[in-house]
mmCIF file of C-alpha atoms in Angstrom:
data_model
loop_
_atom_site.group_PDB
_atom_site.id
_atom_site.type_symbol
_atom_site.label_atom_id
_atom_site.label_comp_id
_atom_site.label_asym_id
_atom_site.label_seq_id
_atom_site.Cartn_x
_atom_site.Cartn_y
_atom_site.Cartn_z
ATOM 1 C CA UNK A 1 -85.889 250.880 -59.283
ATOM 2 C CA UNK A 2 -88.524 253.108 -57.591
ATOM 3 C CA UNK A 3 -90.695 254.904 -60.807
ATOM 4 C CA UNK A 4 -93.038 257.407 -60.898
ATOM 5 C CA UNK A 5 -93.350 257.419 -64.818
ATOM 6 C CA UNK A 6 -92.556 257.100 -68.180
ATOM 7 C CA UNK A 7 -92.406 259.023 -70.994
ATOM 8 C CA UNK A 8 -91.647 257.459 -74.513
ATOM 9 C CA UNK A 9 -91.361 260.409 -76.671
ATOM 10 C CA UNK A 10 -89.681 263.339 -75.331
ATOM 11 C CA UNK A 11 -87.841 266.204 -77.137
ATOM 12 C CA UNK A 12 -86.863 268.375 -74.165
ATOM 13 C CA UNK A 13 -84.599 266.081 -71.698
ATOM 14 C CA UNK A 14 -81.697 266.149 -73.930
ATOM 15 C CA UNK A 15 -80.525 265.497 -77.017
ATOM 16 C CA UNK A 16 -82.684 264.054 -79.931
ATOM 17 C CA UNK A 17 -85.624 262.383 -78.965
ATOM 18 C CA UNK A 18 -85.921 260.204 -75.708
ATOM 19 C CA UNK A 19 -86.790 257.812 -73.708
ATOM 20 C CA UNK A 20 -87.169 259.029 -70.195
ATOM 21 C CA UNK A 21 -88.272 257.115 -67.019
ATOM 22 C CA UNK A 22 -89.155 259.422 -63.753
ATOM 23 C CA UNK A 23 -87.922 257.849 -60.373
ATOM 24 C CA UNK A 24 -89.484 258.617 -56.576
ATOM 25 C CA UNK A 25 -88.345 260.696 -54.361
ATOM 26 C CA UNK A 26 -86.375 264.115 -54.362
ATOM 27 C CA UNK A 27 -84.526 265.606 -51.517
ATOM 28 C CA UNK A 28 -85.471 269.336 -52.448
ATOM 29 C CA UNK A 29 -89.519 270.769 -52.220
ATOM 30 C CA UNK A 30 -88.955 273.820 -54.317
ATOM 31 C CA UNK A 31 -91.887 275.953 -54.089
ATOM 32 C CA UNK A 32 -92.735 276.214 -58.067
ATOM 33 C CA UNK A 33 -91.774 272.205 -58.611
ATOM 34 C CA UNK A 34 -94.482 270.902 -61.125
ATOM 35 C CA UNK A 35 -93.816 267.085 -60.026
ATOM 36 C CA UNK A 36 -94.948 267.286 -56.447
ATOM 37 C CA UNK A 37 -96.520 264.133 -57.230
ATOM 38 C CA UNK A 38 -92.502 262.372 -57.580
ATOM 39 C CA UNK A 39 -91.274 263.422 -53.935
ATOM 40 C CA UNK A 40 -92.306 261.111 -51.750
ATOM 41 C CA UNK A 41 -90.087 257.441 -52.042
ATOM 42 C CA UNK A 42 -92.987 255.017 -51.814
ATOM 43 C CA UNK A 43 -93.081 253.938 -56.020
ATOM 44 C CA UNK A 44 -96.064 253.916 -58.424
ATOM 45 C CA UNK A 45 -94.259 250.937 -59.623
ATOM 46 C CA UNK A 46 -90.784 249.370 -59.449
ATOM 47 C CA UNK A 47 -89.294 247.577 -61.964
ATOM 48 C CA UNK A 48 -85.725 246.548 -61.939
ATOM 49 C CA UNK A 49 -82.588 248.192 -64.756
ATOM 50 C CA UNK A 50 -82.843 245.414 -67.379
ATOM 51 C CA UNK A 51 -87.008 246.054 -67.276
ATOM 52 C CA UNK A 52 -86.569 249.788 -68.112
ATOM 53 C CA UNK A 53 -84.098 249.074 -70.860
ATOM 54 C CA UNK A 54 -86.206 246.363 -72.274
ATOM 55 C CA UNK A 55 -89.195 248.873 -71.973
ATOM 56 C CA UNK A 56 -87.137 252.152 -73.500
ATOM 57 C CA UNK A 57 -85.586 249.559 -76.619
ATOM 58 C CA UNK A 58 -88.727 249.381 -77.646
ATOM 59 C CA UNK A 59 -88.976 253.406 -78.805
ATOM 60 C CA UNK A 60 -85.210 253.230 -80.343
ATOM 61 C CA UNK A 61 -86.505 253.208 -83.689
ATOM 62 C CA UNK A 62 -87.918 256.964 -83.160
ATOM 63 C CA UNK A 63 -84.514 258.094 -81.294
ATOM 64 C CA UNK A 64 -82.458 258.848 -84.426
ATOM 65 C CA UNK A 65 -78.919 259.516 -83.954
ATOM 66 C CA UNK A 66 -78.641 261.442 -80.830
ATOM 67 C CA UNK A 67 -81.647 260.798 -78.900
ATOM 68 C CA UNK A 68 -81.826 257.403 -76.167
ATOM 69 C CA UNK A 69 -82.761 257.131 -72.735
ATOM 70 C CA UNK A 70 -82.950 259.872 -69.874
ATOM 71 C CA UNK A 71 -83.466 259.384 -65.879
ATOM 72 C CA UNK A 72 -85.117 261.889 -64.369
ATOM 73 C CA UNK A 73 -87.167 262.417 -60.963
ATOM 74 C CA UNK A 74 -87.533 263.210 -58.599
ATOM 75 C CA UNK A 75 -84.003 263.259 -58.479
ATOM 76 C CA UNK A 76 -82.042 259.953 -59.704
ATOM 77 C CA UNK A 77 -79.198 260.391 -57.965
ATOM 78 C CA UNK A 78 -81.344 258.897 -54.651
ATOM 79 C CA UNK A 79 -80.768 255.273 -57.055
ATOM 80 C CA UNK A 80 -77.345 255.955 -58.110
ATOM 81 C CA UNK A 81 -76.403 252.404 -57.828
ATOM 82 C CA UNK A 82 -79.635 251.231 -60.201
ATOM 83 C CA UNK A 83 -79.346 254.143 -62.445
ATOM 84 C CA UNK A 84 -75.481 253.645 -63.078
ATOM 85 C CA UNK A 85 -76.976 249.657 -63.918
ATOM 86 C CA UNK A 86 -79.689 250.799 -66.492
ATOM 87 C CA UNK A 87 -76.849 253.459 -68.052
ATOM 88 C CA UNK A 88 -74.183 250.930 -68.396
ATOM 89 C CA UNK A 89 -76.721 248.235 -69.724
ATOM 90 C CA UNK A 90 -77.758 250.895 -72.019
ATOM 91 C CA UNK A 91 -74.296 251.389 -73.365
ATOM 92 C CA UNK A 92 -73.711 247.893 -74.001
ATOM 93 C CA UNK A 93 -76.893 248.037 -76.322
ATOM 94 C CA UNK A 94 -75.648 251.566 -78.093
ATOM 95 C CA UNK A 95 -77.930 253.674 -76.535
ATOM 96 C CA UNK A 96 -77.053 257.118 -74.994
ATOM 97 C CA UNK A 97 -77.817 258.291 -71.763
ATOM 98 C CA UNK A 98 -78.724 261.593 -70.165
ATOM 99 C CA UNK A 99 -79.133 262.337 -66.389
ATOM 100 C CA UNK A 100 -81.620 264.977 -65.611
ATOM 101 C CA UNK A 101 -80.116 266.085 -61.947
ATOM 102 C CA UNK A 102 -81.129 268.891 -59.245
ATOM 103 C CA UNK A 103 -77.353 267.292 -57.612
ATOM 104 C CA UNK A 104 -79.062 268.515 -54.342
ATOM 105 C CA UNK A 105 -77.977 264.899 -52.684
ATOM 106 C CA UNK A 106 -74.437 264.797 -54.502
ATOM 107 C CA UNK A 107 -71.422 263.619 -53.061
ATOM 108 C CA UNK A 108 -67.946 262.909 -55.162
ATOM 109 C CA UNK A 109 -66.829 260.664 -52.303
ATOM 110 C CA UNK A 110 -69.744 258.230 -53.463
ATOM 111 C CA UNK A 111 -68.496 255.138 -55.286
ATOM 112 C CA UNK A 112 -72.042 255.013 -57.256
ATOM 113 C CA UNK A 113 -72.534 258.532 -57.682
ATOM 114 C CA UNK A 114 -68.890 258.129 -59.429
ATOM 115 C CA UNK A 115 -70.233 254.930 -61.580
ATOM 116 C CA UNK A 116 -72.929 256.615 -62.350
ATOM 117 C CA UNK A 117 -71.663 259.911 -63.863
ATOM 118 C CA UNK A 118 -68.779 257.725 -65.681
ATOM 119 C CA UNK A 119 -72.008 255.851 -67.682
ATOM 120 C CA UNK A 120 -73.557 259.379 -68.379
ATOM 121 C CA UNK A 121 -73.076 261.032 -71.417
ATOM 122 C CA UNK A 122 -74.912 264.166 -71.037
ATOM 123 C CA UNK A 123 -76.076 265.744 -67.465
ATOM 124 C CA UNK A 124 -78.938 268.151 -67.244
ATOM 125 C CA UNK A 125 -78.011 270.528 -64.360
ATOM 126 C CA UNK A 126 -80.279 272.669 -62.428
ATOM 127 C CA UNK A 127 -78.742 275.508 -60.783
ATOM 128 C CA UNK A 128 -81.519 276.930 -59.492
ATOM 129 C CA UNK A 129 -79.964 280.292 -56.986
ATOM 130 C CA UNK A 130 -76.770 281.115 -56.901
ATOM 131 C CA UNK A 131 -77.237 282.502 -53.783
ATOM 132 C CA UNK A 132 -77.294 280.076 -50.707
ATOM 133 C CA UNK A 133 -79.699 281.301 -48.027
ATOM 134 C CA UNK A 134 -81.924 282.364 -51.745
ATOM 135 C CA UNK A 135 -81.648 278.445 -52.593
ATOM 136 C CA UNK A 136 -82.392 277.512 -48.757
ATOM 137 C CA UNK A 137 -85.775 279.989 -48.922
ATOM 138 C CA UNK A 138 -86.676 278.317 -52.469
ATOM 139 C CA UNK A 139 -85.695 274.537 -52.120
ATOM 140 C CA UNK A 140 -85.841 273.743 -48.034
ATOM 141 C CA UNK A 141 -82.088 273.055 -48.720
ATOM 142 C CA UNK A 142 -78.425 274.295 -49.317
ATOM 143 C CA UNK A 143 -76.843 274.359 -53.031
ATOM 144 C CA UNK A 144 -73.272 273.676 -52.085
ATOM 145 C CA UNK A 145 -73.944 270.046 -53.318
ATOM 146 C CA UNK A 146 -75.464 271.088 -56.409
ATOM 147 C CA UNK A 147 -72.366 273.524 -57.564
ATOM 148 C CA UNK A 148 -70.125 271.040 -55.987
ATOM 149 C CA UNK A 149 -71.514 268.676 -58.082
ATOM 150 C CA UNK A 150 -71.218 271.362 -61.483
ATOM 151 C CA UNK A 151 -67.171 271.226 -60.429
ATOM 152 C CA UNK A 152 -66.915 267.810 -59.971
ATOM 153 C CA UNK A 153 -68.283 267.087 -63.950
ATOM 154 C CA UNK A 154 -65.983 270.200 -65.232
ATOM 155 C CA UNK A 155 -63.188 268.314 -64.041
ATOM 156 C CA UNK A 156 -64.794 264.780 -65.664
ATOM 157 C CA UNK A 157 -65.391 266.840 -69.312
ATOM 158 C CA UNK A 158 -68.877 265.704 -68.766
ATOM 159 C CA UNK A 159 -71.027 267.589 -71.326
ATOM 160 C CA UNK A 160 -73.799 269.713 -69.246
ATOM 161 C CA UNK A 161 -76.812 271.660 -69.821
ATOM 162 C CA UNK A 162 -77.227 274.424 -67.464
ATOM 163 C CA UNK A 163 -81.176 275.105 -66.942
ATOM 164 C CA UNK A 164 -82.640 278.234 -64.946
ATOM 165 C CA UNK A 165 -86.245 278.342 -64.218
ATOM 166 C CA UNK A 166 -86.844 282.153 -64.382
ATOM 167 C CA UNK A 167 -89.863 282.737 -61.700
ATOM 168 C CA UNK A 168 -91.192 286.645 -61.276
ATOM 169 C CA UNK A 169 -89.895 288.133 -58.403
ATOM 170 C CA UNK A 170 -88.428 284.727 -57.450
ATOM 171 C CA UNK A 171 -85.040 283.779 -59.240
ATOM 172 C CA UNK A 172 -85.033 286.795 -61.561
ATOM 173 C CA UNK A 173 -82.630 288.939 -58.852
ATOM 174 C CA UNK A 174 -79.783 290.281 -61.317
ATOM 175 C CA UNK A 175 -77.186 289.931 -58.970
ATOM 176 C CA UNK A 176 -77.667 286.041 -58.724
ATOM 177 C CA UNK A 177 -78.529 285.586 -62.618
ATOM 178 C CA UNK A 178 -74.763 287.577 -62.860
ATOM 179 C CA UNK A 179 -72.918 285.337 -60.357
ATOM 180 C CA UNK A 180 -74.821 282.389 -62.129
ATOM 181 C CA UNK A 181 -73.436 283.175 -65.506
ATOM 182 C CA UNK A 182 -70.043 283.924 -64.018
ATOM 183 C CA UNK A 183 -69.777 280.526 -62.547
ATOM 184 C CA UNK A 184 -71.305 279.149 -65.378
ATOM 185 C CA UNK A 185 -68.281 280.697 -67.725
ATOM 186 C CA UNK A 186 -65.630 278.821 -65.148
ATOM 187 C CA UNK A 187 -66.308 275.628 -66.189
ATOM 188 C CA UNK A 188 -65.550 275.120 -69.322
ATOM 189 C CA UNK A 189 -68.173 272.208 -70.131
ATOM 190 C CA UNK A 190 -71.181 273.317 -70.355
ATOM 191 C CA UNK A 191 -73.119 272.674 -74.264
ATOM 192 C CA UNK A 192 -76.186 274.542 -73.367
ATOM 193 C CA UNK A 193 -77.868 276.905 -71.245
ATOM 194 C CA UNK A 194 -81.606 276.960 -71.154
ATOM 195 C CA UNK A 195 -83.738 279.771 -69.491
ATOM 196 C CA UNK A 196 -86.811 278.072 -68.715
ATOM 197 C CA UNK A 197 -89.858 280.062 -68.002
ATOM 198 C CA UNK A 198 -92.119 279.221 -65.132
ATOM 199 C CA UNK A 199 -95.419 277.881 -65.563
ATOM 200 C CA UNK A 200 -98.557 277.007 -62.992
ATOM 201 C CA UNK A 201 -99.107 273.557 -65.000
ATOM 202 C CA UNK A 202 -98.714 271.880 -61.845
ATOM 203 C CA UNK A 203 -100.373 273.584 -59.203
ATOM 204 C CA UNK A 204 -103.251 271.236 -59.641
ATOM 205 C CA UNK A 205 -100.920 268.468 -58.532
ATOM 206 C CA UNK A 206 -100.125 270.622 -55.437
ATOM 207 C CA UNK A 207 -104.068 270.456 -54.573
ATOM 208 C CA UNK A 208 -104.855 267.162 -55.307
ATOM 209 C CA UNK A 209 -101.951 266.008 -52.859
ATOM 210 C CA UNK A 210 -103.258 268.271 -50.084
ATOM 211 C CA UNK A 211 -100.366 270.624 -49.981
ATOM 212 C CA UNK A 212 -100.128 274.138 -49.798
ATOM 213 C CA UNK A 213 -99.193 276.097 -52.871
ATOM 214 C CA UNK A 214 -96.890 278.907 -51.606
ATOM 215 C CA UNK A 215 -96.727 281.221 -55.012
ATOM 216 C CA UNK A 216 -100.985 281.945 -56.061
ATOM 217 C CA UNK A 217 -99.485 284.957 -57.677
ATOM 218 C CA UNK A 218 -96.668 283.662 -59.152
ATOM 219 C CA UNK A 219 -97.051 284.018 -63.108
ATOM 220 C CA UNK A 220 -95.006 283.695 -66.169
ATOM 221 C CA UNK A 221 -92.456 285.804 -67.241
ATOM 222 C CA UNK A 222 -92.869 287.679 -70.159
ATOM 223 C CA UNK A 223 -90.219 287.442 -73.556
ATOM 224 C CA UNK A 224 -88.739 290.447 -72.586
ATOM 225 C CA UNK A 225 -88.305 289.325 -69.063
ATOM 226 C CA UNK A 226 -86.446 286.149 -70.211
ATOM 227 C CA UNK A 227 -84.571 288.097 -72.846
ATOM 228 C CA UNK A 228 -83.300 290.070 -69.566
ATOM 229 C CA UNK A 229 -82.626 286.888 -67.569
ATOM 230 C CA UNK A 230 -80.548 285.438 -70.312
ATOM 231 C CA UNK A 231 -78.201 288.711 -70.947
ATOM 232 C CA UNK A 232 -77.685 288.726 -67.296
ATOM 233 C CA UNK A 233 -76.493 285.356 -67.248
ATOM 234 C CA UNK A 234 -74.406 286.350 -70.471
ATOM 235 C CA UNK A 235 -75.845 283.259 -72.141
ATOM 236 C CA UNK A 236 -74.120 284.498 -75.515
ATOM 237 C CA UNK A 237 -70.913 284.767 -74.383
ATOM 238 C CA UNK A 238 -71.118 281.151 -72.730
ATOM 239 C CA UNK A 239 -72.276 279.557 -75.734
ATOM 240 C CA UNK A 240 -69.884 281.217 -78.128
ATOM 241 C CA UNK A 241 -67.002 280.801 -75.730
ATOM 242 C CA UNK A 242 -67.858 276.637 -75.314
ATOM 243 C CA UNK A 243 -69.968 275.790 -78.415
ATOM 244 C CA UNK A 244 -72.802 275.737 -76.566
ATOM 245 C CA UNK A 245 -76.891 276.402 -77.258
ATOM 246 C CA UNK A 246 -78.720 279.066 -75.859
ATOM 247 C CA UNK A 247 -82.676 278.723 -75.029
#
């Protein structure tokens, strides 16, 4: 496995407390991404699926009931094949999993995309614009993938959390937060939706790797801003309607 990272105790990549290990290399270059740093392919270190499970057993003590491990990027779905390996392993030793997906490389014809989503019990799904030419201006790339891929785990049952980075002036359009929560209602299978705000945490990343930051002005949005985002989206209605958590 290609990894940038790990992290042994997080509380915000699903449920409970976590494990999560970062893998190299991500098809999309949003303009506000944080982890510039895990684009590129070339590892910080490799390691192979029985390694990171060895490494993330250590922490189970601190997981509790619901937490376990959690593969994020980058985008995992680039190692489908050694991700569905660590999930399955991680099965067999009682551990949860969690898949922390932009789906911007999905494909359902895939035979270890499909392994890997069948060892996954919780997906955390970025839909980033509703809007396709929006997505192509934001990402460099096209969303079908990514809502093909919020289809393809509706028809699985897959539990999902929906997240939505709210950006100023960026993905804050009420038209696309209203389509957003519309498709978002159609599936049927989604636990929570989070409305994350954006932050310039990682702009310093940006700089040190000799790229170009493309949003100087770009700030945080305010409560009332995000309060906004999430009636548009009708958060409420999606949560009460499929027992799901709003953020």
């Amino acid at each position: 496995m290609r990894i940038h990272s790990y992290e042994t105790f997080g509380a915000a990549d699903g449920p409970g407390v976590r494990f999560i290990v970062f893998l190299s290399g991500c098809p999309f270059r949003c303009r506000y991404c944080h982890n510039p740093d895990t684009w590129a392919k070339p590892p910080v270190q490799e390691a192979t699926p029985d390694e990171v499970l060895a490494h993330a057993l250590r922490y189970r003590p601190y997981w509790g009931a619901e937490g376990g491990l959690t593969a994020s990027g980058g985008e995992p779905l680039l190692q489908a094949e050694a991700v569905a390996d660590l999930f399955e392993k991680a099965h067999a030793a009682g551990a949860t999993t969690c898949l922390d997906t932009a789906a911007g490389c999905f494909d359902r014809s895939d035979p270890a995309q499909r392994r890997l989503f069948a060892a996954t019990d919780t997906v955390l799904l970025d839909l980033k614009l509703f809007d396709a030419a929006g997505h192509r201006a934001l990402t460099g790339a096209d969303n079908a993938p990514v809502l093909d891929c919020a289809r393809y785990l509706a028809e699985r049952g897959t539990d999902v959390w929906i997240r939505r980075v709210l950006v100023p002036g960026l993905t804050d359009g009420e038209e696309d937060l209203r389509r957003t929560g519309a498709f978002i209602r159609e599936l049927g299978n989604v636990r929570r939706v989070e409305v994350l705000p954006y932050h310039a945490l990682g702009v310093h990343k940006w700089q040190t790797l000799g790229l170009v930051y493309t949003l100087p002005d770009a700030r945080p949005p305010t409560e009332d801003e995000l309060a906004r985002a999430r009636a548009l989206l009708a958060v409420s209605s999606v949560c009460k309607a499929q027992g799901a958590a709003e953020m």
